Amino acid sequence: MKSEVLSSFSMPWLSGLGLILFFTVFVGAIGWVFRRSGRDVYASMAELPFSDENGGNKI
Amino acid sequence: MTSTESNKLETFYYDDGVVKKFLLATVLWGVVALLLGVVVAVQLSDWRFNFNTSWLTFGRLRPLHTNAAIFAFAGNAIFAGMYHSSQRLLKARMFSDLLSQIHFWGWQLIIVAAAITLPLGITVSKEYAELEWPIDLAITFVWVVFAVNFVGTMIKRREKHMYVAIWFYIATIVTVAVLHVVNSIALPVSFWKSYSVYAGVQDALVQWWYGHNAVAFFLTTPFLGLMYYYVPKAAGQPVYSYRLSIIHFWSLVFIYIWAGPHHLLYTALPEWAQTLGMVFSVMLIAPSWGGMINGLLTIRGVWDRVRKDPILKFFVAALTFYGMATFEGPLLSVKSISALGHYTDWIIGHVHGGTLGWNGFMIAAMLYYVVPKIWKTRLYSERLANIHFWVGFLGILMYVVSMWIAGITQGLMLRSITPAGQLAYPDFIETVVRLIPLYWVRATGGTLYLVGFLILGYNILRTVAQAPKSAPEAQTAPALAKLNPNDLLKGRPHRHLEAMPAVFTVLTLLAVLVGSIIEIMPTLMAHNYVGLTQKTLPYRPLELLGRDIYVKEGCYTCHSQMVRPLPSEVLRYGKRTTAEDSMYDFPHQWGSKRTGPDLANLGGKFPDLWHYRHMLDPREMSPKSIMPAYPWLAIEKVDFKGVTKKMKVMKSLGVPYSEAEIQYGESLARDHAKQIASQLATQGVPATVEDREIVALIAYLQRLGRAGGVQ
């Protein structure tokens, strides 16, 4: 199948680029989201939908 | 909040008027879209419900049904939810009341235009993007108005942080704009007729990149935004994991955009693009299920309320259907399963699990939650809402299960080959007849769902009627402190990322564009049709006119023109279709559903007379056929004069017509028509047909599969 793929695909570097880009962004995003200092930030962010209730601004 | 200096309290009012309008429009268009669905379902169960009337036939109403469901019903619903939740999340009135009103009325006008043009056969035949170019321009205009209004609101917001729901909204606005513009590019022939600038395999790829991502960014991301806002509200506690919601967002945006080619497995699309689409589609299950689990776990600890509370009930069911559809989708994207399921009712079942179950129930939950809130009253009847739930739920089950059985049954019948190497069911209609009882089950399920929704409509109207007259409530919130650029350089940049809509929007756009370009560009640039094996001639003038009739009647809603390289398929339909076959098809007519047989190699299979009689009354040639009759084709006249302009436009799109051909296009078409008509006349057909649409259509049908021209 690989040869078929290559025969009709004129820009193989493009998918390589896509893969690297994709992978870096994905791993980066996970690392960033699970950073330790994020805990409190996210806890307060999760409360945002309720900030219009009780007239209060919880954060 | 830490900022101190500018904590001056400001007073403001939400614009709930526009939210109310969108909410009521949702109910109205919901009824229309579902009713149309029931009509087309009944038409497939019994052809007589086509009423032998052009503007009521399946081919013209089916696009109206899909457009109404997606853009009118779901469209108004997401606008209602976005305007309602964004103002509250951003603590600001919408940027401009005028823009909100233009958005609302503009969108309703577009819907009305669609409801008039589609039954008249004014269509470009690209699925879920059938509307002709003037309406496409109007959509673009209204969408830009919406975007400006939304961005304006973000700029004047009083809440520094952007809740994850807002991210999903931004992704929706940005991506739908890109999808719509790229897919709709066309050259006009006249005010109500245009040709897509893409042809054949390229058009198919662009079309399903659009089609798949319309599902992703019109029916998924905005609804996920709504989920992340309304499910916590209804459950009374924050989302289970905010971290998961961020990963959910980015992986969805990154992966979805690649998955379009799963609609084109085993077609003439280059193999690598198919593989790419398959891999990314299978990957999609991860973020989708992550999101579903996040939504369901938000209801943790309050499960006892689900039994009584119709809102939570609808949310739980909607999320479960989302999980089901996003499991089934990757499954159907596996090539070997696609080989069985594609073109059958299995796909229809899959789609409706998503739309009726996920979108429809999300909308119901949102309506039951927001309407009492915003009209400052209670829901008229919880009992009716619970009845709606069970009636609708039963409707979905009947719909989905009957379509699963129908799809798999027909798929297996069509592919079964006897030990002698022959098709077990050589006559296509044999496999259709088996499905008719299931089509009735489907129609019943759809009717139940409609009844449930009518109960909702009644409940909502009574709720609105009982609402007290109330003045808008003043809100107060501190003004947003100006961002200090120095913070950005020194401080913790990630905290600001969430606070910077512009950067965020650009990132989302990049994610979408990178995927799109890598997926689409190589195919778009493959002008040379690798390994051209056959000579392909442009359509002769009359064939071109006939093709426009094929488009106008929506034959593609029941017929494919794409023979896949599978043994049973080649046995049944003849040689596999290659890219050259449709290289002058602006746009392609590959189709996505075979309610009737594939037509790719139809040319020469039957004599002209067969087609003449079959089109006027399919039952005459195939007694059990469920195809609509097209008697008006023998009455309406061909637009011979228009062919010159059409050929000119085709030429500018790259079709190699010579100047002489274009100059004599009209008389060439007339001669060709006379030739067919005089042949038919010897067999008893009235000679008057020589200027009727039927002759042009026959010319086109006889050309199919003969890319080298008809001898």
PDB file of N, CA, C and O in Angstrom, chain B residues 262 265 327-335 337-342 346-347 350:
ATOM      1  N   HIS B 262     -13.107  10.239   5.391  1.00  0.00           N
ATOM      2  CA  HIS B 262     -13.763   8.963   5.703  1.00  0.00           C
ATOM      3  C   HIS B 262     -15.100   8.833   4.972  1.00  0.00           C
ATOM      4  O   HIS B 262     -15.689   7.768   4.964  1.00  0.00           O
ATOM      5  N   LEU B 265     -14.037   6.691   1.371  1.00  0.00           N
ATOM      6  CA  LEU B 265     -13.218   5.490   1.345  1.00  0.00           C
ATOM      7  C   LEU B 265     -13.581   4.629   0.131  1.00  0.00           C
ATOM      8  O   LEU B 265     -14.753   4.508  -0.216  1.00  0.00           O
ATOM      9  N   PHE B 327     -18.755   6.780  18.881  1.00  0.00           N
ATOM     10  CA  PHE B 327     -18.158   5.451  18.821  1.00  0.00           C
ATOM     11  C   PHE B 327     -18.417   4.841  17.436  1.00  0.00           C
ATOM     12  O   PHE B 327     -17.542   4.259  16.806  1.00  0.00           O
ATOM     13  N   GLU B 328     -19.647   5.048  16.979  1.00  0.00           N
ATOM     14  CA  GLU B 328     -20.045   4.473  15.700  1.00  0.00           C
ATOM     15  C   GLU B 328     -19.277   5.131  14.546  1.00  0.00           C
ATOM     16  O   GLU B 328     -18.907   4.469  13.582  1.00  0.00           O
ATOM     17  N   GLY B 329     -19.044   6.426  14.645  1.00  0.00           N
ATOM     18  CA  GLY B 329     -18.354   7.165  13.575  1.00  0.00           C
ATOM     19  C   GLY B 329     -16.987   6.576  13.271  1.00  0.00           C
ATOM     20  O   GLY B 329     -16.712   6.179  12.136  1.00  0.00           O
ATOM     21  N   PRO B 330     -16.099   6.497  14.273  1.00  0.00           N
ATOM     22  CA  PRO B 330     -14.797   5.878  14.031  1.00  0.00           C
ATOM     23  C   PRO B 330     -14.921   4.453  13.496  1.00  0.00           C
ATOM     24  O   PRO B 330     -14.171   4.039  12.623  1.00  0.00           O
ATOM     25  N   LEU B 331     -15.905   3.721  14.020  1.00  0.00           N
ATOM     26  CA  LEU B 331     -16.115   2.347  13.543  1.00  0.00           C
ATOM     27  C   LEU B 331     -16.398   2.354  12.030  1.00  0.00           C
ATOM     28  O   LEU B 331     -15.807   1.603  11.258  1.00  0.00           O
ATOM     29  N   LEU B 332     -17.306   3.231  11.617  1.00  0.00           N
ATOM     30  CA  LEU B 332     -17.675   3.288  10.201  1.00  0.00           C
ATOM     31  C   LEU B 332     -16.542   3.828   9.336  1.00  0.00           C
ATOM     32  O   LEU B 332     -16.589   3.730   8.117  1.00  0.00           O
ATOM     33  N   SER B 333     -15.543   4.443   9.966  1.00  0.00           N
ATOM     34  CA  SER B 333     -14.422   4.979   9.198  1.00  0.00           C
ATOM     35  C   SER B 333     -13.368   3.935   8.911  1.00  0.00           C
ATOM     36  O   SER B 333     -12.406   4.203   8.195  1.00  0.00           O
ATOM     37  N   VAL B 334     -13.515   2.770   9.513  1.00  0.00           N
ATOM     38  CA  VAL B 334     -12.580   1.691   9.198  1.00  0.00           C
ATOM     39  C   VAL B 334     -12.952   1.171   7.816  1.00  0.00           C
ATOM     40  O   VAL B 334     -14.127   0.899   7.538  1.00  0.00           O
ATOM     41  N   LYS B 335     -11.948   1.036   6.948  1.00  0.00           N
ATOM     42  CA  LYS B 335     -12.267   0.791   5.541  1.00  0.00           C
ATOM     43  C   LYS B 335     -13.165  -0.424   5.332  1.00  0.00           C
ATOM     44  O   LYS B 335     -14.127  -0.376   4.574  1.00  0.00           O
ATOM     45  N   ILE B 337     -15.320  -1.780   7.246  1.00  0.00           N
ATOM     46  CA  ILE B 337     -16.696  -1.579   7.687  1.00  0.00           C
ATOM     47  C   ILE B 337     -17.391  -0.572   6.774  1.00  0.00           C
ATOM     48  O   ILE B 337     -18.564  -0.720   6.435  1.00  0.00           O
ATOM     49  N   SER B 338     -16.644   0.419   6.347  1.00  0.00           N
ATOM     50  CA  SER B 338     -17.194   1.380   5.392  1.00  0.00           C
ATOM     51  C   SER B 338     -17.632   0.668   4.111  1.00  0.00           C
ATOM     52  O   SER B 338     -18.651   1.012   3.506  1.00  0.00           O
ATOM     53  N   ALA B 339     -16.847  -0.342   3.711  1.00  0.00           N
ATOM     54  CA  ALA B 339     -17.185  -1.063   2.480  1.00  0.00           C
ATOM     55  C   ALA B 339     -18.597  -1.639   2.571  1.00  0.00           C
ATOM     56  O   ALA B 339     -19.347  -1.646   1.601  1.00  0.00           O
ATOM     57  N   LEU B 340     -18.976  -2.068   3.776  1.00  0.00           N
ATOM     58  CA  LEU B 340     -20.311  -2.627   3.958  1.00  0.00           C
ATOM     59  C   LEU B 340     -21.355  -1.532   4.178  1.00  0.00           C
ATOM     60  O   LEU B 340     -22.433  -1.544   3.588  1.00  0.00           O
ATOM     61  N   GLY B 341     -21.014  -0.577   5.038  1.00  0.00           N
ATOM     62  CA  GLY B 341     -22.032   0.369   5.496  1.00  0.00           C
ATOM     63  C   GLY B 341     -22.258   1.569   4.602  1.00  0.00           C
ATOM     64  O   GLY B 341     -23.366   2.110   4.553  1.00  0.00           O
ATOM     65  N   HIS B 342     -21.207   1.994   3.873  1.00  0.00           N
ATOM     66  CA  HIS B 342     -21.347   3.215   3.090  1.00  0.00           C
ATOM     67  C   HIS B 342     -22.428   3.049   2.022  1.00  0.00           C
ATOM     68  O   HIS B 342     -22.618   1.956   1.504  1.00  0.00           O
ATOM     69  N   TRP B 346     -27.438   2.443   7.062  1.00  0.00           N
ATOM     70  CA  TRP B 346     -26.676   2.451   8.308  1.00  0.00           C
ATOM     71  C   TRP B 346     -26.195   3.878   8.591  1.00  0.00           C
ATOM     72  O   TRP B 346     -26.255   4.378   9.718  1.00  0.00           O
ATOM     73  N   ILE B 347     -25.712   4.538   7.520  1.00  0.00           N
ATOM     74  CA  ILE B 347     -25.206   5.899   7.688  1.00  0.00           C
ATOM     75  C   ILE B 347     -26.343   6.834   8.121  1.00  0.00           C
ATOM     76  O   ILE B 347     -26.147   7.717   8.965  1.00  0.00           O
ATOM     77  N   HIS B 350     -26.828   6.319  11.709  1.00  0.00           N
ATOM     78  CA  HIS B 350     -25.718   6.940  12.444  1.00  0.00           C
ATOM     79  C   HIS B 350     -25.954   8.449  12.597  1.00  0.00           C
ATOM     80  O   HIS B 350     -25.851   9.006  13.685  1.00  0.00           O
TER      81      HIS B 350
END
